[in-house]
GROMACS .gro file of C-alpha atoms in nm:
model
  396
    1MET     CA    1  -3.819   6.477   0.218
    2SER     CA    2  -3.532   6.247   0.119
    3LEU     CA    3  -3.515   5.980  -0.149
    4THR     CA    4  -3.166   5.864  -0.061
    5ASN     CA    5  -3.256   5.580   0.177
    6PHE     CA    6  -3.422   5.327  -0.049
    7ALA     CA    7  -3.364   4.977  -0.183
    8ILE     CA    8  -3.492   4.791  -0.488
    9ILE     CA    9  -3.659   4.454  -0.441
   10GLU     CA   10  -3.618   4.303  -0.787
   11SER     CA   11  -3.904   4.060  -0.841
   12THR     CA   12  -3.842   3.932  -1.195
   13LEU     CA   13  -3.795   3.584  -1.047
   14ARG     CA   14  -4.126   3.602  -0.860
   15GLU     CA   15  -4.369   3.856  -1.005
   16GLY     CA   16  -4.197   3.825  -1.342
   17GLU     CA   17  -4.255   3.450  -1.345
   18GLN     CA   18  -4.627   3.531  -1.350
   19PHE     CA   19  -4.583   3.699  -1.691
   20ALA     CA   20  -4.770   3.511  -1.963
   21ASN     CA   21  -4.452   3.422  -2.158
   22ALA     CA   22  -4.232   3.335  -1.859
   23PHE     CA   23  -4.133   2.969  -1.821
   24PHE     CA   24  -3.797   3.001  -1.649
   25THR     CA   25  -3.568   2.702  -1.614
   26THR     CA   26  -3.341   2.682  -1.312
   27ALA     CA   27  -3.041   2.770  -1.530
   28GLN     CA   28  -3.221   3.077  -1.664
   29LYS     CA   29  -3.316   3.188  -1.313
   30VAL     CA   30  -2.954   3.158  -1.204
   31GLU     CA   31  -2.841   3.361  -1.507
   32ILE     CA   32  -3.097   3.634  -1.433
   33ALA     CA   33  -3.006   3.634  -1.063
   34LYS     CA   34  -2.636   3.678  -1.142
   35ALA     CA   35  -2.709   3.960  -1.388
   36LEU     CA   36  -2.924   4.149  -1.138
   37ASP     CA   37  -2.666   4.093  -0.865
   38ALA     CA   38  -2.402   4.245  -1.095
   39PHE     CA   39  -2.635   4.538  -1.167
   40GLY     CA   40  -2.650   4.597  -0.793
   41VAL     CA   41  -3.010   4.559  -0.680
   42GLU     CA   42  -3.031   4.513  -0.305
   43PHE     CA   43  -3.284   4.227  -0.301
   44LEU     CA   44  -3.404   3.948  -0.530
   45GLU     CA   45  -3.750   3.806  -0.465
   46LEU     CA   46  -3.818   3.445  -0.567
   47THR     CA   47  -4.138   3.251  -0.631
   48SER     CA   48  -4.279   3.072  -0.327
   49PRO     CA   49  -4.107   2.738  -0.263
   50LEU     CA   50  -4.458   2.594  -0.219
   51ALA     CA   51  -4.545   2.670  -0.584
   52SER     CA   52  -4.382   2.356  -0.724
   53PRO     CA   53  -4.094   2.114  -0.661
   54GLN     CA   54  -3.875   2.314  -0.902
   55SER     CA   55  -3.962   2.637  -0.719
   56LEU     CA   56  -3.842   2.481  -0.394
   57GLU     CA   57  -3.512   2.373  -0.550
   58ASP     CA   58  -3.472   2.710  -0.722
   59CYS     CA   59  -3.497   2.889  -0.386
   60ARG     CA   60  -3.230   2.664  -0.241
   61THR     CA   61  -3.005   2.696  -0.546
   62ILE     CA   62  -3.019   3.075  -0.573
   63ALA     CA   63  -2.993   3.125  -0.196
   64ALA     CA   64  -2.666   2.928  -0.208
   65LEU     CA   65  -2.509   3.141  -0.484
   66PRO     CA   66  -2.215   3.369  -0.399
   67ARG     CA   67  -2.368   3.717  -0.414
   68ARG     CA   68  -2.407   4.060  -0.262
   69THR     CA   69  -2.781   4.075  -0.320
   70ARG     CA   70  -3.005   3.943  -0.042
   71ILE     CA   71  -3.251   3.672  -0.139
   72LEU     CA   72  -3.618   3.681  -0.044
   73THR     CA   73  -3.904   3.446  -0.115
   74HIS     CA   74  -4.273   3.520  -0.120
   75THR     CA   75  -4.536   3.310   0.059
   76ARG     CA   76  -4.888   3.312   0.188
   77CYS     CA   77  -4.934   3.421   0.547
   78HIS     CA   78  -4.953   3.061   0.660
   79MET     CA   79  -4.738   2.871   0.910
   80ASP     CA   80  -4.682   2.570   0.680
   81ASP     CA   81  -4.552   2.800   0.406
   82ALA     CA   82  -4.328   2.983   0.651
   83ARG     CA   83  -4.166   2.660   0.775
   84VAL     CA   84  -4.078   2.547   0.422
   85ALA     CA   85  -3.951   2.893   0.325
   86VAL     CA   86  -3.723   2.918   0.629
   87ASP     CA   87  -3.561   2.585   0.539
   88THR     CA   88  -3.456   2.706   0.191
   89GLY     CA   89  -3.182   2.929   0.331
   90VAL     CA   90  -3.318   3.259   0.201
   91ASP     CA   91  -3.235   3.584   0.381
   92GLY     CA   92  -3.593   3.699   0.418
   93ILE     CA   93  -3.954   3.595   0.370
   94ASP     CA   94  -4.226   3.817   0.230
   95VAL     CA   95  -4.564   3.706   0.360
   96VAL     CA   96  -4.887   3.839   0.217
   97ILE     CA   97  -5.261   3.809   0.271
   98GLY     CA   98  -5.554   3.976   0.097
   99THR     CA   99  -5.735   4.240   0.300
  100SER     CA  100  -5.985   4.393   0.058
  101SER     CA  101  -6.349   4.288   0.081
  102TYR     CA  102  -6.311   4.131  -0.262
  103LEU     CA  103  -6.031   3.899  -0.154
  104ARG     CA  104  -6.171   3.827   0.190
  105GLN     CA  105  -6.502   3.722   0.036
  106PHE     CA  106  -6.390   3.554  -0.286
  107SER     CA  107  -6.036   3.432  -0.208
  108HIS     CA  108  -5.947   3.316   0.145
  109GLY     CA  109  -6.274   3.394   0.325
  110LYS     CA  110  -6.113   3.517   0.651
  111ASP     CA  111  -6.209   3.819   0.861
  112ILE     CA  112  -5.979   4.091   0.995
  113PRO     CA  113  -5.935   3.946   1.350
  114TYR     CA  114  -5.826   3.616   1.194
  115ILE     CA  115  -5.581   3.797   0.962
  116ILE     CA  116  -5.424   3.982   1.255
  117GLU     CA  117  -5.388   3.665   1.463
  118GLN     CA  118  -5.240   3.473   1.170
  119ALA     CA  119  -5.001   3.755   1.083
  120ILE     CA  120  -4.870   3.778   1.438
  121ASN     CA  121  -4.814   3.401   1.460
  122VAL     CA  122  -4.634   3.377   1.127
  123VAL     CA  123  -4.421   3.688   1.178
  124GLU     CA  124  -4.314   3.578   1.526
  125PHE     CA  125  -4.221   3.231   1.399
  126ILE     CA  126  -4.007   3.364   1.112
  127LYS     CA  127  -3.833   3.609   1.343
  128SER     CA  128  -3.760   3.327   1.590
  129GLN     CA  129  -3.573   3.148   1.311
  130GLY     CA  130  -3.338   3.443   1.258
  131VAL     CA  131  -3.486   3.532   0.919
  132GLN     CA  132  -3.607   3.877   0.816
  133VAL     CA  133  -3.979   3.909   0.751
  134ARG     CA  134  -4.206   4.146   0.567
  135PHE     CA  135  -4.582   4.144   0.612
  136SER     CA  136  -4.792   4.287   0.329
  137THR     CA  137  -5.159   4.335   0.272
  138GLU     CA  138  -5.282   4.247  -0.076
  139ASP     CA  139  -5.514   4.479  -0.270
  140SER     CA  140  -5.430   4.751  -0.018
  141PHE     CA  141  -5.598   5.036  -0.205
  142ARG     CA  142  -5.936   4.862  -0.210
  143SER     CA  143  -5.907   4.772   0.158
  144ASP     CA  144  -6.065   4.963   0.445
  145LEU     CA  145  -5.813   5.214   0.582
  146VAL     CA  146  -5.893   5.137   0.946
  147ASP     CA  147  -5.844   4.765   0.880
  148LEU     CA  148  -5.510   4.829   0.711
  149LEU     CA  149  -5.372   5.050   0.984
  150THR     CA  150  -5.490   4.813   1.259
  151ILE     CA  151  -5.309   4.521   1.095
  152TYR     CA  152  -4.991   4.716   1.024
  153ARG     CA  153  -4.972   4.849   1.379
  154ALA     CA  154  -5.013   4.498   1.520
  155VAL     CA  155  -4.721   4.352   1.322
  156ASP     CA  156  -4.505   4.659   1.377
  157GLN     CA  157  -4.544   4.619   1.751
  158ILE     CA  158  -4.396   4.267   1.741
  159GLY     CA  159  -4.094   4.378   1.539
  160VAL     CA  160  -4.169   4.299   1.174
  161ASN     CA  161  -3.885   4.423   0.951
  162ARG     CA  162  -4.110   4.573   0.684
  163VAL     CA  163  -4.475   4.621   0.608
  164GLY     CA  164  -4.587   4.620   0.249
  165ILE     CA  165  -4.846   4.817   0.055
  166ALA     CA  166  -4.963   4.647  -0.263
  167ASP     CA  167  -5.157   4.811  -0.543
  168THR     CA  168  -5.246   4.464  -0.666
  169VAL     CA  169  -5.484   4.564  -0.944
  170GLY     CA  170  -5.320   4.893  -1.047
  171VAL     CA  171  -5.612   5.104  -0.932
  172ALA     CA  172  -5.423   5.366  -0.729
  173ASN     CA  173  -5.311   5.708  -0.846
  174PRO     CA  174  -5.002   5.897  -0.721
  175ARG     CA  175  -5.197   6.116  -0.478
  176GLN     CA  176  -5.363   5.813  -0.317
  177VAL     CA  177  -5.026   5.641  -0.284
  178TYR     CA  178  -4.866   5.946  -0.127
  179ASP     CA  179  -5.150   5.987   0.120
  180LEU     CA  180  -5.154   5.622   0.232
  181VAL     CA  181  -4.776   5.598   0.269
  182SER     CA  182  -4.760   5.928   0.457
  183THR     CA  183  -5.028   5.810   0.699
  184LEU     CA  184  -4.859   5.475   0.752
  185ARG     CA  185  -4.518   5.635   0.796
  186LYS     CA  186  -4.651   5.821   1.101
  187LEU     CA  187  -4.793   5.502   1.248
  188VAL     CA  188  -4.514   5.242   1.220
  189SER     CA  189  -4.143   5.248   1.295
  190CYS     CA  190  -4.046   4.964   1.059
  191ASP     CA  191  -3.953   4.991   0.691
  192ILE     CA  192  -4.227   5.022   0.428
  193GLU     CA  193  -4.236   4.850   0.088
  194PHE     CA  194  -4.441   4.943  -0.217
  195HIS     CA  195  -4.558   4.702  -0.487
  196GLY     CA  196  -4.746   4.868  -0.773
  197HIS     CA  197  -4.913   4.714  -1.076
  198ASN     CA  198  -4.938   4.899  -1.406
  199ASP     CA  199  -5.294   4.825  -1.521
  200SER     CA  200  -5.376   5.195  -1.550
  201GLY     CA  201  -5.027   5.317  -1.640
  202CYS     CA  202  -4.931   5.468  -1.303
  203ALA     CA  203  -4.676   5.216  -1.173
  204ILE     CA  204  -4.365   5.434  -1.207
  205ALA     CA  205  -4.538   5.751  -1.086
  206ASN     CA  206  -4.690   5.562  -0.795
  207ALA     CA  207  -4.356   5.409  -0.697
  208TYR     CA  208  -4.190   5.750  -0.709
  209CYS     CA  209  -4.460   5.911  -0.498
  210ALA     CA  210  -4.432   5.624  -0.251
  211LEU     CA  211  -4.061   5.704  -0.214
  212GLU     CA  212  -4.135   6.073  -0.169
  213ALA     CA  213  -4.381   5.985   0.107
  214GLY     CA  214  -4.137   5.767   0.301
  215VAL     CA  215  -4.127   5.419   0.147
  216THR     CA  216  -3.789   5.248   0.189
  217HIS     CA  217  -3.829   4.957  -0.055
  218VAL     CA  218  -3.979   4.942  -0.406
  219ASP     CA  219  -4.061   4.628  -0.603
  220THR     CA  220  -3.962   4.616  -0.971
  221THR     CA  221  -3.923   4.368  -1.254
  222VAL     CA  222  -3.708   4.383  -1.564
  223LEU     CA  223  -3.914   4.546  -1.841
  224GLY     CA  224  -4.205   4.555  -1.595
  225ILE     CA  225  -4.311   4.196  -1.671
  226GLY     CA  226  -4.557   4.030  -1.437
  227GLU     CA  227  -4.919   3.939  -1.387
  228ARG     CA  228  -5.136   4.107  -1.654
  229ASN     CA  229  -4.966   4.440  -1.740
  230GLY     CA  230  -4.694   4.381  -1.483
  231ILE     CA  231  -4.547   4.616  -1.224
  232THR     CA  232  -4.299   4.903  -1.196
  233PRO     CA  233  -4.020   4.841  -1.451
  234LEU     CA  234  -3.665   4.847  -1.319
  235GLY     CA  235  -3.543   5.071  -1.602
  236GLY     CA  236  -3.838   5.308  -1.569
  237LEU     CA  237  -3.777   5.358  -1.198
  238ILE     CA  238  -3.406   5.412  -1.262
  239ALA     CA  239  -3.489   5.672  -1.529
  240ARG     CA  240  -3.728   5.858  -1.298
  241LEU     CA  241  -3.477   5.864  -1.011
  242TYR     CA  242  -3.190   5.964  -1.239
  243ALA     CA  243  -3.396   6.252  -1.379
  244THR     CA  244  -3.454   6.372  -1.022
  245ASP     CA  245  -3.091   6.343  -0.911
  246ARG     CA  246  -2.844   6.113  -1.082
  247SER     CA  247  -2.662   6.058  -0.753
  248LEU     CA  248  -2.964   5.852  -0.640
  249VAL     CA  249  -2.873   5.571  -0.880
  250ARG     CA  250  -2.494   5.583  -0.875
  251LYS     CA  251  -2.496   5.272  -0.655
  252TYR     CA  252  -2.617   5.068  -0.954
  253ASN     CA  253  -2.407   4.950  -1.249
  254LEU     CA  254  -2.608   5.147  -1.502
  255PRO     CA  255  -2.430   5.028  -1.819
  256LEU     CA  256  -2.548   4.674  -1.739
  257LEU     CA  257  -2.916   4.773  -1.768
  258ARG     CA  258  -2.935   4.703  -2.141
  259GLU     CA  259  -2.765   4.366  -2.096
  260VAL     CA  260  -3.008   4.267  -1.820
  261GLU     CA  261  -3.311   4.372  -2.025
  262ASN     CA  262  -3.190   4.195  -2.339
  263LEU     CA  263  -3.129   3.881  -2.135
  264VAL     CA  264  -3.480   3.872  -1.989
  265ALA     CA  265  -3.644   3.979  -2.317
  266GLY     CA  266  -3.472   3.693  -2.496
  267ILE     CA  267  -3.574   3.438  -2.236
  268VAL     CA  268  -3.941   3.535  -2.239
  269GLY     CA  269  -3.952   3.584  -2.616
  270ILE     CA  270  -4.034   3.954  -2.645
  271ASP     CA  271  -3.863   4.259  -2.794
  272VAL     CA  272  -3.744   4.551  -2.587
  273PRO     CA  273  -4.003   4.820  -2.679
  274PHE     CA  274  -3.879   5.090  -2.920
  275ASN     CA  275  -3.970   5.357  -2.663
  276ASN     CA  276  -3.844   5.171  -2.359
  277TYR     CA  277  -3.698   5.386  -2.083
  278ILE     CA  278  -3.324   5.435  -2.150
  279THR     CA  279  -3.265   5.127  -2.366
  280GLY     CA  280  -3.531   5.153  -2.639
  281PHE     CA  281  -3.370   5.209  -2.978
  282THR     CA  282  -3.533   5.553  -3.008
  283ALA     CA  283  -3.460   5.664  -2.651
  284PHE     CA  284  -3.167   5.883  -2.757
  285THR     CA  285  -3.259   5.937  -3.122
  286HIS     CA  286  -3.314   6.297  -3.233
  287LYS     CA  287  -3.485   6.375  -3.563
  288ALA     CA  288  -3.641   6.721  -3.593
  289GLY     CA  289  -3.402   6.981  -3.728
  290ILE     CA  290  -3.451   7.227  -3.441
  291HIS     CA  291  -3.388   6.948  -3.189
  292ALA     CA  292  -3.079   6.826  -3.371
  293LYS     CA  293  -2.923   7.173  -3.381
  294ALA     CA  294  -2.973   7.223  -3.009
  295ILE     CA  295  -2.850   6.872  -2.921
  296LEU     CA  296  -2.531   6.928  -3.120
  297ASN     CA  297  -2.472   7.252  -2.928
  298ASN     CA  298  -2.567   7.118  -2.586
  299PRO     CA  299  -2.721   6.771  -2.532
  300SER     CA  300  -2.899   6.886  -2.217
  301THR     CA  301  -3.139   7.092  -2.430
  302TYR     CA  302  -3.337   6.780  -2.523
  303GLU     CA  303  -3.192   6.504  -2.303
  304ILE     CA  304  -3.272   6.470  -1.935
  305LEU     CA  305  -3.070   6.147  -1.927
  306ASP     CA  306  -2.707   6.126  -2.040
  307PRO     CA  307  -2.672   5.815  -2.258
  308ALA     CA  308  -2.303   5.787  -2.170
  309ASP     CA  309  -2.393   5.708  -1.809
  310PHE     CA  310  -2.573   5.398  -1.936
  311GLY     CA  311  -2.300   5.295  -2.180
  312LEU     CA  312  -2.510   5.420  -2.472
  313THR     CA  313  -2.476   5.688  -2.741
  314ARG     CA  314  -2.717   5.936  -2.893
  315TYR     CA  315  -2.808   5.930  -3.261
  316VAL     CA  316  -2.900   6.234  -3.468
  317HIS     CA  317  -3.121   6.105  -3.748
  318ILE     CA  318  -3.075   6.312  -4.063
  319ALA     CA  319  -3.206   6.100  -4.352
  320HIS     CA  320  -3.555   6.249  -4.368
  321ARG     CA  321  -3.758   6.554  -4.469
  322LEU     CA  322  -3.741   6.712  -4.123
  323THR     CA  323  -3.364   6.732  -4.119
  324GLY     CA  324  -3.180   7.061  -4.068
  325TRP     CA  325  -2.858   7.183  -4.220
  326ASN     CA  326  -2.676   7.194  -3.885
  327ALA     CA  327  -2.729   6.820  -3.846
  328VAL     CA  328  -2.620   6.763  -4.205
  329LYS     CA  329  -2.310   6.973  -4.137
  330SER     CA  330  -2.227   6.750  -3.840
  331ARG     CA  331  -2.246   6.446  -4.067
  332ALA     CA  332  -2.024   6.612  -4.327
  333ASP     CA  333  -1.769   6.681  -4.052
  334GLN     CA  334  -1.782   6.315  -3.948
  335LEU     CA  335  -1.708   6.217  -4.308
  336GLY     CA  336  -1.424   6.469  -4.333
  337LEU     CA  337  -1.596   6.662  -4.613
  338GLU     CA  338  -1.524   7.033  -4.632
  339LEU     CA  339  -1.836   7.215  -4.748
  340THR     CA  340  -1.939   7.577  -4.724
  341ASP     CA  341  -2.256   7.670  -4.540
  342ASP     CA  342  -2.420   7.749  -4.874
  343ASP     CA  343  -2.324   7.405  -5.007
  344LEU     CA  344  -2.463   7.242  -4.696
  345LYS     CA  345  -2.789   7.430  -4.721
  346GLU     CA  346  -2.829   7.330  -5.085
  347ALA     CA  347  -2.744   6.971  -5.007
  348THR     CA  348  -2.994   6.972  -4.720
  349ALA     CA  349  -3.268   7.103  -4.949
  350HIS     CA  350  -3.192   6.822  -5.192
  351ILE     CA  351  -3.204   6.562  -4.912
  352LYS     CA  352  -3.544   6.694  -4.808
  353ALA     CA  353  -3.672   6.673  -5.165
  354LEU     CA  354  -3.551   6.314  -5.202
  355ALA     CA  355  -3.704   6.219  -4.867
  356ASP     CA  356  -4.041   6.350  -4.987
  357GLU     CA  357  -4.028   6.083  -5.257
  358LYS     CA  358  -3.907   5.780  -5.062
  359PRO     CA  359  -3.761   5.687  -4.720
  360MET     CA  360  -3.385   5.737  -4.721
  361ALA     CA  361  -3.091   5.571  -4.550
  362LEU     CA  362  -2.782   5.736  -4.406
  363GLU     CA  363  -2.577   5.614  -4.702
  364ASP     CA  364  -2.806   5.814  -4.929
  365VAL     CA  365  -2.730   6.130  -4.732
  366ASP     CA  366  -2.360   6.049  -4.755
  367ALA     CA  367  -2.389   6.018  -5.135
  368VAL     CA  368  -2.550   6.363  -5.156
  369LEU     CA  369  -2.277   6.515  -4.940
  370ARG     CA  370  -2.000   6.355  -5.143
  371ALA     CA  371  -2.160   6.486  -5.462
  372TRP     CA  372  -2.157   6.841  -5.326
  373HIS     CA  373  -1.804   6.792  -5.190
  374HIS     CA  374  -1.677   6.711  -5.538
  375ARG     CA  375  -1.831   7.038  -5.654
  376ILE     CA  376  -2.063   6.872  -5.901
  377PRO     CA  377  -2.282   7.155  -6.036
  378VAL     CA  378  -2.630   7.130  -5.892
  379PRO     CA  379  -2.805   7.096  -6.232
  380HIS     CA  380  -2.583   6.794  -6.308
  381ALA     CA  381  -2.587   6.643  -5.961
  382GLN     CA  382  -2.880   6.426  -6.067
  383THR     CA  383  -2.632   6.196  -6.240
  384ALA     CA  384  -2.441   6.142  -5.917
  385LEU     CA  385  -2.766   6.105  -5.724
  386ALA     CA  386  -2.942   5.878  -5.971
  387GLU     CA  387  -2.818   5.574  -5.785
  388ILE     CA  388  -3.006   5.685  -5.476
  389THR     CA  389  -3.337   5.729  -5.647
  390HIS     CA  390  -3.292   5.412  -5.849
  391ARG     CA  391  -3.205   5.209  -5.541
  392ASN     CA  392  -3.512   5.342  -5.362
  393GLY     CA  393  -3.737   5.283  -5.660
  394VAL     CA  394  -3.805   5.650  -5.726
  395ALA     CA  395  -3.798   5.812  -6.066
  396ALA     CA  396  -3.510   6.058  -6.091
   0.00000   0.00000   0.00000
């Protein structure tokens, strides 16, 4: 098994535009495209040019940008759509059609023989125009396996560049994903793409298992935005791959991840979640005393990701009742305060007692440490510490 041969299809400008708060202007799309190009994703997927007049112009505009990233657009498996998409100048076209009984009955109303015939016609036309083409089933995991494999084999035989598996409603689990990809990998010679929604919380795990099973391309969006709960988040996939082997993601400009996420979050009017993979404000924050001591000795004890690789720093939080004297000692060292271990342990006990009364700030801890540094006798230290309790509204 090898995870080294994979590419990210970044779909913030297609799937992400289906997010409830996304109303991208052309200028915003260009800004996002440039940021993702700088980050180093291999592909950008854009909304179908048939969606609206602006969508058509956006495809043309972004396809014309100077870039390393290849530009894709996403269309129905329909010849009229394919003709318009080819004329936009994109590098590739991702065609899709629903194959589950739900979508065949309640969406397009076509049977499997029709889908195969249509897929062959559209794929052959796009290839004749010198444009790469992916064919994907929609709602793959609620489709009949025999139907899926019959369709995939038909398009593989005519030279499609990729076939796609889509967990459109987020129903699949990692084992199901691994099994389907493994089966398909034995059947087709072309590349395989995975698109996984996060309705049941498995998008990252499913994407990772798809890679383990032989997928070559994974769809992501920044912060996982998209239809309903969205799809595999770019940062989450990066975190999972980095935790496996950091060499897998060296091809990406990792310190730009926070900038990309802040850009998209600002445009769609949301906050980056506090517990977001890598960039959430608590991602590298350590609080419990036993954790802080170990982190100060060796960060690998409680960090599987190195914040420095992402242009970030860790934070040892000490202004609370769970703090430990080793963490307090580290802060005293930062402040240049020479204190004995006994002094530090006494100061730590006092910090804990204050924190039991009211939430504290780092400046409060610093005031305690300075009081002990000046050798104020403990019984009289209340005078020096009164400002803390008064500021926090606690009786001294």
